[in-house]
PDB file of C-alpha atoms in Angstrom:
ATOM      1  CA  MET A   1    -166.339 -17.314 192.980  1.00 92.00           C
ATOM      2  CA  ARG A   2    -168.306 -16.119 195.983  1.00 93.00           C
ATOM      3  CA  SER A   3    -169.090 -12.811 197.660  1.00 96.00           C
ATOM      4  CA  VAL A   4    -167.675 -11.817 201.053  1.00 97.00           C
ATOM      5  CA  GLU A   5    -169.107  -8.934 203.076  1.00 98.00           C
ATOM      6  CA  VAL A   6    -166.499  -6.452 204.305  1.00 98.00           C
ATOM      7  CA  PHE A   7    -167.499  -3.748 206.776  1.00 98.00           C
ATOM      8  CA  HIS A   8    -165.629  -0.463 206.366  1.00 98.00           C
ATOM      9  CA  TYR A   9    -164.903   1.435 209.587  1.00 98.00           C
ATOM     10  CA  ASP A  10    -162.767   4.516 210.194  1.00 98.00           C
ATOM     11  CA  ALA A  11    -160.722   4.260 213.382  1.00 97.00           C
ATOM     12  CA  PHE A  12    -159.456   7.046 215.647  1.00 97.00           C
ATOM     13  CA  SER A  13    -162.227   9.363 214.505  1.00 95.00           C
ATOM     14  CA  LYS A  14    -165.890   9.991 215.274  1.00 91.00           C
ATOM     15  CA  GLU A  15    -166.479  11.316 211.745  1.00 94.00           C
ATOM     16  CA  PRO A  16    -166.526   9.114 208.622  1.00 96.00           C
ATOM     17  CA  HIS A  17    -163.608   9.609 206.219  1.00 95.00           C
ATOM     18  CA  LYS A  18    -161.532  11.508 208.808  1.00 95.00           C
ATOM     19  CA  GLY A  19    -159.896   8.525 210.531  1.00 96.00           C
ATOM     20  CA  ASN A  20    -157.983   5.479 209.313  1.00 97.00           C
ATOM     21  CA  PRO A  21    -160.035   3.082 207.174  1.00 97.00           C
ATOM     22  CA  ALA A  22    -160.047  -0.614 208.039  1.00 98.00           C
ATOM     23  CA  GLY A  23    -161.966  -3.500 206.610  1.00 98.00           C
ATOM     24  CA  VAL A  24    -163.534  -5.999 209.028  1.00 98.00           C
ATOM     25  CA  VAL A  25    -164.665  -9.468 207.882  1.00 98.00           C
ATOM     26  CA  LEU A  26    -166.694 -11.119 210.624  1.00 96.00           C
ATOM     27  CA  ASP A  27    -166.569 -14.730 209.413  1.00 90.00           C
ATOM     28  CA  GLY A  28    -162.807 -15.110 209.390  1.00 95.00           C
ATOM     29  CA  ASP A  29    -162.944 -18.766 210.447  1.00 96.00           C
ATOM     30  CA  LYS A  30    -164.615 -19.632 207.136  1.00 96.00           C
ATOM     31  CA  LEU A  31    -161.721 -18.251 205.092  1.00 97.00           C
ATOM     32  CA  THR A  32    -158.320 -19.629 204.183  1.00 97.00           C
ATOM     33  CA  GLU A  33    -155.179 -17.544 204.615  1.00 97.00           C
ATOM     34  CA  ASP A  34    -154.972 -17.103 200.830  1.00 97.00           C
ATOM     35  CA  GLN A  35    -158.567 -15.863 200.760  1.00 97.00           C
ATOM     36  CA  MET A  36    -157.859 -13.377 203.557  1.00 98.00           C
ATOM     37  CA  GLN A  37    -154.911 -12.044 201.565  1.00 98.00           C
ATOM     38  CA  GLU A  38    -157.038 -11.859 198.412  1.00 98.00           C
ATOM     39  CA  ILE A  39    -159.738  -9.880 200.238  1.00 98.00           C
ATOM     40  CA  ALA A  40    -157.209  -7.459 201.742  1.00 98.00           C
ATOM     41  CA  PHE A  41    -155.658  -6.900 198.305  1.00 97.00           C
ATOM     42  CA  LYS A  42    -159.034  -6.233 196.660  1.00 97.00           C
ATOM     43  CA  VAL A  43    -160.264  -3.963 199.484  1.00 98.00           C
ATOM     44  CA  GLY A  44    -157.028  -1.943 199.289  1.00 97.00           C
ATOM     45  CA  PHE A  45    -157.079  -0.456 202.787  1.00 97.00           C
ATOM     46  CA  ASN A  46    -153.865  -0.348 204.780  1.00 95.00           C
ATOM     47  CA  GLU A  47    -155.281  -3.214 206.841  1.00 97.00           C
ATOM     48  CA  THR A  48    -158.216  -5.569 206.758  1.00 98.00           C
ATOM     49  CA  ALA A  49    -158.954  -7.533 209.943  1.00 98.00           C
ATOM     50  CA  PHE A  50    -160.383 -10.997 210.380  1.00 98.00           C
ATOM     51  CA  PRO A  51    -161.652 -11.987 213.847  1.00 98.00           C
ATOM     52  CA  VAL A  52    -161.206 -15.732 214.392  1.00 98.00           C
ATOM     53  CA  MET A  53    -161.696 -18.279 217.152  1.00 97.00           C
ATOM     54  CA  SER A  54    -158.925 -18.565 219.756  1.00 98.00           C
ATOM     55  CA  GLU A  55    -158.127 -21.260 222.293  1.00 97.00           C
ATOM     56  CA  ALA A  56    -155.855 -18.890 224.225  1.00 98.00           C
ATOM     57  CA  ALA A  57    -157.972 -15.714 224.371  1.00 98.00           C
ATOM     58  CA  ASP A  58    -161.543 -14.461 223.974  1.00 97.00           C
ATOM     59  CA  LEU A  59    -160.891 -14.116 220.256  1.00 97.00           C
ATOM     60  CA  GLY A  60    -158.099 -13.842 217.750  1.00 98.00           C
ATOM     61  CA  ILE A  61    -157.586 -11.226 215.057  1.00 98.00           C
ATOM     62  CA  ARG A  62    -155.514 -11.620 211.904  1.00 98.00           C
ATOM     63  CA  PHE A  63    -154.396  -8.495 210.060  1.00 98.00           C
ATOM     64  CA  PHE A  64    -153.552  -8.238 206.359  1.00 98.00           C
ATOM     65  CA  THR A  65    -152.237  -5.365 204.259  1.00 97.00           C
ATOM     66  CA  PRO A  66    -152.746  -5.652 200.485  1.00 97.00           C
ATOM     67  CA  GLY A  67    -149.283  -7.252 200.393  1.00 95.00           C
ATOM     68  CA  HIS A  68    -148.815  -9.438 203.483  1.00 96.00           C
ATOM     69  CA  GLU A  69    -149.964 -10.411 206.964  1.00 97.00           C
ATOM     70  CA  MET A  70    -149.077  -8.132 209.908  1.00 96.00           C
ATOM     71  CA  ASN A  71    -148.361  -9.105 213.511  1.00 95.00           C
ATOM     72  CA  LEU A  72    -150.513  -6.316 214.945  1.00 95.00           C
ATOM     73  CA  CYS A  73    -152.519  -3.314 213.788  1.00 96.00           C
ATOM     74  CA  GLY A  74    -153.888  -0.784 216.260  1.00 95.00           C
ATOM     75  CA  HIS A  75    -156.482   0.901 214.068  1.00 97.00           C
ATOM     76  CA  ALA A  76    -157.834  -2.382 212.709  1.00 97.00           C
ATOM     77  CA  THR A  77    -158.104  -3.718 216.270  1.00 97.00           C
ATOM     78  CA  MET A  78    -160.147  -0.650 217.197  1.00 97.00           C
ATOM     79  CA  ALA A  79    -162.368  -1.154 214.160  1.00 98.00           C
ATOM     80  CA  THR A  80    -162.867  -4.867 214.863  1.00 98.00           C
ATOM     81  CA  VAL A  81    -163.747  -4.450 218.529  1.00 98.00           C
ATOM     82  CA  TYR A  82    -166.086  -1.570 217.688  1.00 97.00           C
ATOM     83  CA  ALA A  83    -167.779  -3.702 215.024  1.00 98.00           C
ATOM     84  CA  LEU A  84    -168.223  -6.675 217.349  1.00 97.00           C
ATOM     85  CA  LYS A  85    -169.588  -4.478 220.132  1.00 96.00           C
ATOM     86  CA  THR A  86    -172.040  -2.504 218.021  1.00 95.00           C
ATOM     87  CA  LYS A  87    -173.300  -5.662 216.325  1.00 96.00           C
ATOM     88  CA  GLY A  88    -174.035  -7.238 219.719  1.00 95.00           C
ATOM     89  CA  LEU A  89    -171.427  -9.980 219.351  1.00 96.00           C
ATOM     90  CA  LEU A  90    -169.643  -9.165 222.625  1.00 94.00           C
ATOM     91  CA  GLY A  91    -172.753  -9.069 224.813  1.00 91.00           C
ATOM     92  CA  GLU A  92    -172.140  -7.091 227.989  1.00 91.00           C
ATOM     93  CA  LYS A  93    -168.379  -7.678 227.990  1.00 92.00           C
ATOM     94  CA  THR A  94    -166.308  -4.652 228.923  1.00 95.00           C
ATOM     95  CA  GLU A  95    -162.969  -6.503 229.060  1.00 97.00           C
ATOM     96  CA  LEU A  96    -161.587  -9.108 226.703  1.00 96.00           C
ATOM     97  CA  THR A  97    -158.322 -10.623 225.518  1.00 97.00           C
ATOM     98  CA  ILE A  98    -157.250 -10.768 221.893  1.00 97.00           C
ATOM     99  CA  GLU A  99    -154.734 -13.210 220.437  1.00 98.00           C
ATOM    100  CA  THR A 100    -152.471 -11.655 217.784  1.00 96.00           C
ATOM    101  CA  ARG A 101    -149.146 -12.632 216.253  1.00 95.00           C
ATOM    102  CA  ALA A 102    -147.636 -10.040 218.628  1.00 94.00           C
ATOM    103  CA  GLY A 103    -149.047 -11.862 221.678  1.00 94.00           C
ATOM    104  CA  ILE A 104    -152.234 -11.844 223.733  1.00 96.00           C
ATOM    105  CA  LEU A 105    -153.383  -8.297 224.417  1.00 93.00           C
ATOM    106  CA  PRO A 106    -156.088  -7.084 226.826  1.00 96.00           C
ATOM    107  CA  VAL A 107    -158.753  -4.657 225.618  1.00 97.00           C
ATOM    108  CA  LYS A 108    -161.240  -2.612 227.653  1.00 97.00           C
ATOM    109  CA  LEU A 109    -164.428  -0.903 226.518  1.00 97.00           C
ATOM    110  CA  HIS A 110    -166.486   1.811 228.144  1.00 93.00           C
ATOM    111  CA  SER A 111    -169.353   3.995 227.019  1.00 88.00           C
ATOM    112  CA  THR A 112    -169.456   7.744 227.516  1.00 85.00           C
ATOM    113  CA  ALA A 113    -172.474   9.756 228.606  1.00 78.00           C
ATOM    114  CA  ASN A 114    -173.091  10.386 224.896  1.00 81.00           C
ATOM    115  CA  LYS A 115    -173.150   6.622 224.299  1.00 83.00           C
ATOM    116  CA  GLU A 116    -169.847   6.713 222.436  1.00 90.00           C
ATOM    117  CA  ILE A 117    -167.800   3.523 222.696  1.00 95.00           C
ATOM    118  CA  ILE A 118    -164.222   4.133 223.814  1.00 96.00           C
ATOM    119  CA  ILE A 119    -161.714   1.297 223.358  1.00 97.00           C
ATOM    120  CA  THR A 120    -158.407   0.932 225.196  1.00 97.00           C
ATOM    121  CA  MET A 121    -155.952  -1.718 224.028  1.00 96.00           C
ATOM    122  CA  ASN A 122    -152.639  -2.788 225.475  1.00 94.00           C
ATOM    123  CA  GLN A 123    -149.678  -3.180 223.179  1.00 93.00           C
ATOM    124  CA  ALA A 124    -146.614  -5.365 223.433  1.00 92.00           C
ATOM    125  CA  ALA A 125    -143.716  -4.027 225.531  1.00 93.00           C
ATOM    126  CA  PRO A 126    -141.797  -1.480 223.428  1.00 96.00           C
ATOM    127  CA  ILE A 127    -138.369  -2.296 222.049  1.00 96.00           C
ATOM    128  CA  PHE A 128    -135.928  -0.035 220.221  1.00 98.00           C
ATOM    129  CA  GLU A 129    -133.062  -0.631 217.815  1.00 98.00           C
ATOM    130  CA  ALA A 130    -130.479   1.869 216.584  1.00 98.00           C
ATOM    131  CA  PHE A 131    -130.522   3.275 213.055  1.00 98.00           C
ATOM    132  CA  HIS A 132    -127.012   3.441 211.566  1.00 98.00           C
ATOM    133  CA  GLY A 133    -127.906   4.482 208.037  1.00 98.00           C
ATOM    134  CA  SER A 134    -127.489   7.785 206.223  1.00 98.00           C
ATOM    135  CA  LYS A 135    -129.557  10.638 207.660  1.00 98.00           C
ATOM    136  CA  ARG A 136    -129.224  12.436 204.351  1.00 98.00           C
ATOM    137  CA  ASP A 137    -130.591   9.506 202.334  1.00 98.00           C
ATOM    138  CA  LEU A 138    -133.339   8.970 204.899  1.00 98.00           C
ATOM    139  CA  ALA A 139    -134.416  12.607 204.685  1.00 98.00           C
ATOM    140  CA  HIS A 140    -134.409  12.508 200.883  1.00 98.00           C
ATOM    141  CA  SER A 141    -136.540   9.332 200.903  1.00 98.00           C
ATOM    142  CA  ILE A 142    -139.395  11.314 202.500  1.00 98.00           C
ATOM    143  CA  GLY A 143    -138.850  14.475 200.435  1.00 98.00           C
ATOM    144  CA  LEU A 144    -136.885  16.460 203.025  1.00 98.00           C
ATOM    145  CA  GLU A 145    -133.335  17.631 203.688  1.00 98.00           C
ATOM    146  CA  GLU A 146    -131.107  16.388 206.472  1.00 98.00           C
ATOM    147  CA  ALA A 147    -131.444  19.805 208.160  1.00 98.00           C
ATOM    148  CA  ASP A 148    -135.149  19.074 208.734  1.00 98.00           C
ATOM    149  CA  ILE A 149    -134.298  16.187 211.080  1.00 98.00           C
ATOM    150  CA  HIS A 150    -133.957  17.048 214.764  1.00 98.00           C
ATOM    151  CA  ASP A 151    -130.361  17.661 215.850  1.00 96.00           C
ATOM    152  CA  THR A 152    -130.374  15.972 219.260  1.00 97.00           C
ATOM    153  CA  LEU A 153    -133.208  13.433 219.420  1.00 98.00           C
ATOM    154  CA  PRO A 154    -132.251   9.959 218.144  1.00 98.00           C
ATOM    155  CA  ILE A 155    -133.576   8.219 215.049  1.00 98.00           C
ATOM    156  CA  LEU A 156    -134.663   4.769 216.239  1.00 98.00           C
ATOM    157  CA  TYR A 157    -136.544   1.707 215.091  1.00 98.00           C
ATOM    158  CA  GLY A 158    -139.344   1.051 217.559  1.00 98.00           C
ATOM    159  CA  SER A 159    -141.920  -1.685 217.968  1.00 97.00           C
ATOM    160  CA  THR A 160    -144.886  -2.499 220.183  1.00 95.00           C
ATOM    161  CA  GLY A 161    -145.747  -5.319 217.795  1.00 92.00           C
ATOM    162  CA  THR A 162    -144.798  -3.845 214.405  1.00 94.00           C
ATOM    163  CA  TRP A 163    -141.471  -2.188 213.480  1.00 97.00           C
ATOM    164  CA  THR A 164    -141.373   1.441 212.373  1.00 98.00           C
ATOM    165  CA  LEU A 165    -138.515   3.936 212.113  1.00 98.00           C
ATOM    166  CA  LEU A 166    -139.166   6.942 214.376  1.00 98.00           C
ATOM    167  CA  VAL A 167    -137.748  10.074 212.758  1.00 98.00           C
ATOM    168  CA  PRO A 168    -137.867  13.285 214.856  1.00 98.00           C
ATOM    169  CA  ILE A 169    -138.534  16.369 212.716  1.00 98.00           C
ATOM    170  CA  LYS A 170    -137.772  19.917 213.862  1.00 98.00           C
ATOM    171  CA  HIS A 171    -140.765  21.854 212.552  1.00 98.00           C
ATOM    172  CA  LEU A 172    -144.389  21.181 211.616  1.00 98.00           C
ATOM    173  CA  GLU A 173    -144.166  22.947 208.247  1.00 98.00           C
ATOM    174  CA  ALA A 174    -141.865  20.180 206.976  1.00 98.00           C
ATOM    175  CA  PHE A 175    -144.725  17.675 207.025  1.00 98.00           C
ATOM    176  CA  ARG A 176    -146.480  19.416 204.129  1.00 98.00           C
ATOM    177  CA  ARG A 177    -143.295  19.077 202.057  1.00 98.00           C
ATOM    178  CA  MET A 178    -143.008  15.326 202.591  1.00 98.00           C
ATOM    179  CA  LYS A 179    -143.186  13.112 199.490  1.00 98.00           C
ATOM    180  CA  PRO A 180    -142.284   9.533 200.339  1.00 98.00           C
ATOM    181  CA  GLN A 181    -140.237   7.394 197.973  1.00 98.00           C
ATOM    182  CA  ASN A 182    -141.304   4.153 199.626  1.00 98.00           C
ATOM    183  CA  GLU A 183    -139.376   1.973 197.184  1.00 98.00           C
ATOM    184  CA  ASP A 184    -136.136   3.482 198.557  1.00 98.00           C
ATOM    185  CA  PHE A 185    -136.814   2.502 202.177  1.00 98.00           C
ATOM    186  CA  PRO A 186    -135.360  -1.063 202.207  1.00 98.00           C
ATOM    187  CA  SER A 187    -131.952   0.017 200.919  1.00 98.00           C
ATOM    188  CA  ILE A 188    -131.748   2.777 203.554  1.00 98.00           C
ATOM    189  CA  LEU A 189    -133.218   0.818 206.474  1.00 98.00           C
ATOM    190  CA  LYS A 190    -130.509  -1.829 206.322  1.00 97.00           C
ATOM    191  CA  GLU A 191    -131.040  -3.027 209.898  1.00 98.00           C
ATOM    192  CA  ILE A 192    -134.797  -3.714 209.412  1.00 98.00           C
ATOM    193  CA  PRO A 193    -135.525  -3.402 205.672  1.00 98.00           C
ATOM    194  CA  LYS A 194    -139.257  -4.124 205.980  1.00 97.00           C
ATOM    195  CA  SER A 195    -139.818  -1.344 208.539  1.00 98.00           C
ATOM    196  CA  SER A 196    -142.163   1.549 207.846  1.00 98.00           C
ATOM    197  CA  VAL A 197    -141.075   5.167 208.398  1.00 98.00           C
ATOM    198  CA  HIS A 198    -142.782   7.387 210.987  1.00 98.00           C
ATOM    199  CA  PRO A 199    -141.664  11.044 211.073  1.00 98.00           C
ATOM    200  CA  PHE A 200    -142.976  13.007 214.042  1.00 98.00           C
ATOM    201  CA  SER A 201    -142.742  16.421 215.651  1.00 98.00           C
ATOM    202  CA  LEU A 202    -143.467  18.069 218.983  1.00 98.00           C
ATOM    203  CA  GLU A 203    -145.121  20.938 217.087  1.00 98.00           C
ATOM    204  CA  THR A 204    -148.820  20.325 216.446  1.00 98.00           C
ATOM    205  CA  TYR A 205    -151.820  21.861 214.669  1.00 98.00           C
ATOM    206  CA  ASP A 206    -154.097  21.240 217.652  1.00 97.00           C
ATOM    207  CA  GLU A 207    -152.943  22.880 220.865  1.00 97.00           C
ATOM    208  CA  GLU A 208    -154.431  19.962 222.805  1.00 97.00           C
ATOM    209  CA  ALA A 209    -152.230  17.446 220.980  1.00 98.00           C
ATOM    210  CA  ASP A 210    -148.721  16.580 222.176  1.00 98.00           C
ATOM    211  CA  MET A 211    -147.198  15.118 219.015  1.00 98.00           C
ATOM    212  CA  HIS A 212    -147.822  15.226 215.268  1.00 98.00           C
ATOM    213  CA  ALA A 213    -146.914  12.471 212.839  1.00 98.00           C
ATOM    214  CA  ARG A 214    -147.171  10.912 209.399  1.00 98.00           C
ATOM    215  CA  HIS A 215    -146.672   7.235 208.631  1.00 98.00           C
ATOM    216  CA  PHE A 216    -145.149   5.952 205.394  1.00 98.00           C
ATOM    217  CA  SER A 217    -145.623   2.273 204.633  1.00 97.00           C
ATOM    218  CA  SER A 218    -143.020  -0.310 203.784  1.00 97.00           C
ATOM    219  CA  PRO A 219    -143.128  -0.962 200.030  1.00 96.00           C
ATOM    220  CA  TYR A 220    -143.783  -4.626 200.854  1.00 95.00           C
ATOM    221  CA  SER A 221    -147.193  -3.712 202.315  1.00 95.00           C
ATOM    222  CA  GLY A 222    -148.705  -2.535 199.038  1.00 92.00           C
ATOM    223  CA  THR A 223    -149.735   0.878 200.409  1.00 94.00           C
ATOM    224  CA  ILE A 224    -148.094   4.321 200.525  1.00 97.00           C
ATOM    225  CA  GLU A 225    -149.253   6.082 203.690  1.00 97.00           C
ATOM    226  CA  ASP A 226    -151.245   5.189 206.801  1.00 96.00           C
ATOM    227  CA  ALA A 227    -153.736   7.862 207.847  1.00 96.00           C
ATOM    228  CA  VAL A 228    -153.742   7.370 211.647  1.00 97.00           C
ATOM    229  CA  THR A 229    -151.463   4.726 213.145  1.00 96.00           C
ATOM    230  CA  GLY A 230    -152.165   3.052 216.489  1.00 96.00           C
ATOM    231  CA  THR A 231    -149.087   0.845 216.847  1.00 95.00           C
ATOM    232  CA  ALA A 232    -146.693   3.615 215.830  1.00 97.00           C
ATOM    233  CA  SER A 233    -148.425   6.068 218.182  1.00 98.00           C
ATOM    234  CA  GLY A 234    -147.950   3.587 221.012  1.00 97.00           C
ATOM    235  CA  VAL A 235    -144.225   3.166 220.481  1.00 97.00           C
ATOM    236  CA  MET A 236    -143.949   6.932 219.947  1.00 98.00           C
ATOM    237  CA  GLY A 237    -145.342   7.320 223.464  1.00 97.00           C
ATOM    238  CA  ALA A 238    -142.590   5.064 224.783  1.00 96.00           C
ATOM    239  CA  TYR A 239    -140.032   7.145 222.843  1.00 97.00           C
ATOM    240  CA  TYR A 240    -141.454  10.303 224.431  1.00 97.00           C
ATOM    241  CA  ALA A 241    -141.184   8.725 227.882  1.00 95.00           C
ATOM    242  CA  GLU A 242    -137.591   7.620 227.329  1.00 94.00           C
ATOM    243  CA  TYR A 243    -136.055  10.532 225.427  1.00 95.00           C
ATOM    244  CA  ILE A 244    -138.228  13.649 225.780  1.00 95.00           C
ATOM    245  CA  ARG A 245    -140.093  13.925 229.072  1.00 90.00           C
ATOM    246  CA  LYS A 246    -138.455  15.619 232.033  1.00 75.00           C
ATOM    247  CA  ASP A 247    -140.486  14.216 234.950  1.00 73.00           C
ATOM    248  CA  ARG A 248    -140.381  10.424 235.314  1.00 70.00           C
ATOM    249  CA  LYS A 249    -142.537  10.264 238.448  1.00 66.00           C
ATOM    250  CA  GLU A 250    -145.970  10.071 236.875  1.00 77.00           C
ATOM    251  CA  ALA A 251    -147.586   8.053 234.112  1.00 86.00           C
ATOM    252  CA  LEU A 252    -147.816   9.821 230.769  1.00 94.00           C
ATOM    253  CA  LYS A 253    -151.006  10.648 228.934  1.00 96.00           C
ATOM    254  CA  LEU A 254    -150.432  11.924 225.416  1.00 97.00           C
ATOM    255  CA  VAL A 255    -152.562  12.837 222.419  1.00 98.00           C
ATOM    256  CA  VAL A 256    -151.148  12.126 218.968  1.00 98.00           C
ATOM    257  CA  GLU A 257    -152.607  13.848 215.887  1.00 98.00           C
ATOM    258  CA  GLN A 258    -152.126  12.422 212.425  1.00 98.00           C
ATOM    259  CA  GLY A 259    -153.520  12.644 208.920  1.00 97.00           C
ATOM    260  CA  ASN A 260    -153.915  16.404 208.502  1.00 97.00           C
ATOM    261  CA  GLU A 261    -151.783  16.598 205.363  1.00 98.00           C
ATOM    262  CA  ILE A 262    -153.902  13.994 203.536  1.00 97.00           C
ATOM    263  CA  GLY A 263    -157.342  15.274 204.468  1.00 96.00           C
ATOM    264  CA  LYS A 264    -157.748  13.241 207.667  1.00 96.00           C
ATOM    265  CA  ASN A 265    -157.882  14.395 211.280  1.00 94.00           C
ATOM    266  CA  GLY A 266    -157.291  11.450 213.603  1.00 96.00           C
ATOM    267  CA  ARG A 267    -156.490  11.359 217.306  1.00 97.00           C
ATOM    268  CA  VAL A 268    -154.860   8.562 219.298  1.00 97.00           C
ATOM    269  CA  GLY A 269    -154.693   8.644 223.079  1.00 97.00           C
ATOM    270  CA  VAL A 270    -151.498   7.064 224.413  1.00 98.00           C
ATOM    271  CA  GLN A 271    -150.902   6.078 228.036  1.00 97.00           C
ATOM    272  CA  VAL A 272    -147.426   5.123 229.220  1.00 96.00           C
ATOM    273  CA  SER A 273    -146.629   3.735 232.662  1.00 94.00           C
ATOM    274  CA  GLU A 274    -143.515   2.077 234.016  1.00 89.00           C
ATOM    275  CA  ASN A 275    -143.362  -1.576 235.029  1.00 81.00           C
ATOM    276  CA  GLY A 276    -139.897  -2.074 236.447  1.00 80.00           C
ATOM    277  CA  GLU A 277    -137.519  -1.504 233.545  1.00 82.00           C
ATOM    278  CA  LEU A 278    -140.310  -1.906 230.984  1.00 87.00           C
ATOM    279  CA  TYR A 279    -143.058   0.411 229.797  1.00 93.00           C
ATOM    280  CA  ASN A 280    -146.714  -0.522 229.710  1.00 95.00           C
ATOM    281  CA  ILE A 281    -148.289   0.989 226.594  1.00 96.00           C
ATOM    282  CA  GLN A 282    -151.995   1.523 226.000  1.00 97.00           C
ATOM    283  CA  ILE A 283    -153.725   3.319 223.177  1.00 97.00           C
ATOM    284  CA  THR A 284    -157.265   4.674 223.283  1.00 97.00           C
ATOM    285  CA  GLY A 285    -159.676   5.583 220.529  1.00 96.00           C
ATOM    286  CA  SER A 286    -162.961   4.851 218.860  1.00 95.00           C
ATOM    287  CA  ALA A 287    -164.309   4.110 215.404  1.00 97.00           C
ATOM    288  CA  VAL A 288    -167.222   4.930 213.135  1.00 97.00           C
ATOM    289  CA  PHE A 289    -169.070   2.796 210.591  1.00 98.00           C
ATOM    290  CA  VAL A 290    -168.752   3.979 206.988  1.00 98.00           C
ATOM    291  CA  ASN A 291    -170.271   1.400 204.628  1.00 98.00           C
ATOM    292  CA  GLU A 292    -170.368  -2.212 203.456  1.00 97.00           C
ATOM    293  CA  LEU A 293    -168.371  -3.679 200.585  1.00 97.00           C
ATOM    294  CA  ASN A 294    -169.008  -6.927 198.744  1.00 96.00           C
ATOM    295  CA  ILE A 295    -165.820  -8.531 197.508  1.00 96.00           C
ATOM    296  CA  MET A 296    -165.744 -11.462 195.068  1.00 96.00           C
ATOM    297  CA  ILE A 297    -163.124 -14.079 195.893  1.00 95.00           C
ATOM    298  CA  ASN A 298    -162.082 -17.478 194.594  1.00 90.00           C
ATOM    299  CA  ASP A 299    -163.921 -20.260 196.395  1.00 87.00           C
TER     300      ASP A 299
END
């Protein structure tokens, strides 16, 4: 057995314990895939990230839930880049490329007048797939009734690197009634059984936010709910651009709030621009250091 140091950061927040927790292990190249999975399981966060060497980009990042490896994770990317920058491992770099299982993604950093580090990451081009399952069963699987689901906006699977089911909800008050039955998701999400579920609304707590959301994990991931979700916020921005906005002339800048119902208060900036028939998606946020964990693993 040996000890591995895991740095705990909260992403999409400037205040500890109000964002989305992610573990970051800086010596990923010294670990096997099984050891990475063991660490992620023992840490228990929705994702733990492992920066590794890359021949195709400035660095690679591998992402693990307690249950399996993910193609991409927005909040863990934010946490990893923030960790590398604040620990002096990026030097003076303000732009870098990151190799993920969802492709090579560019990231930009800039510092505010208050010396806060703001990180902007590109996501993969958004894709959507239709949901043909039962709206009634879907509503019940998150503790709601079918009448709570929006009448005219579509329910769609969306991905900018990781699949989630986007479920438009009529009113904000419904989010406090939600009680996910994650084990029911695969039988309802027949098209993409390993997808997570991401209910959202155009009603918000913060008048400066544009959308509100919760994010319920696939039962295969080993977690129940994600506090503040970067990848889902990105594809939600593409959904907004395609199905909600009225003016298609200008690029979109949105603020997504998430986590309020579980004692969090995260914010994700989402930028959407058009590139021919495709959307370019960027998400913006920061992170904050919380503490260090020492995890014992099999050597």
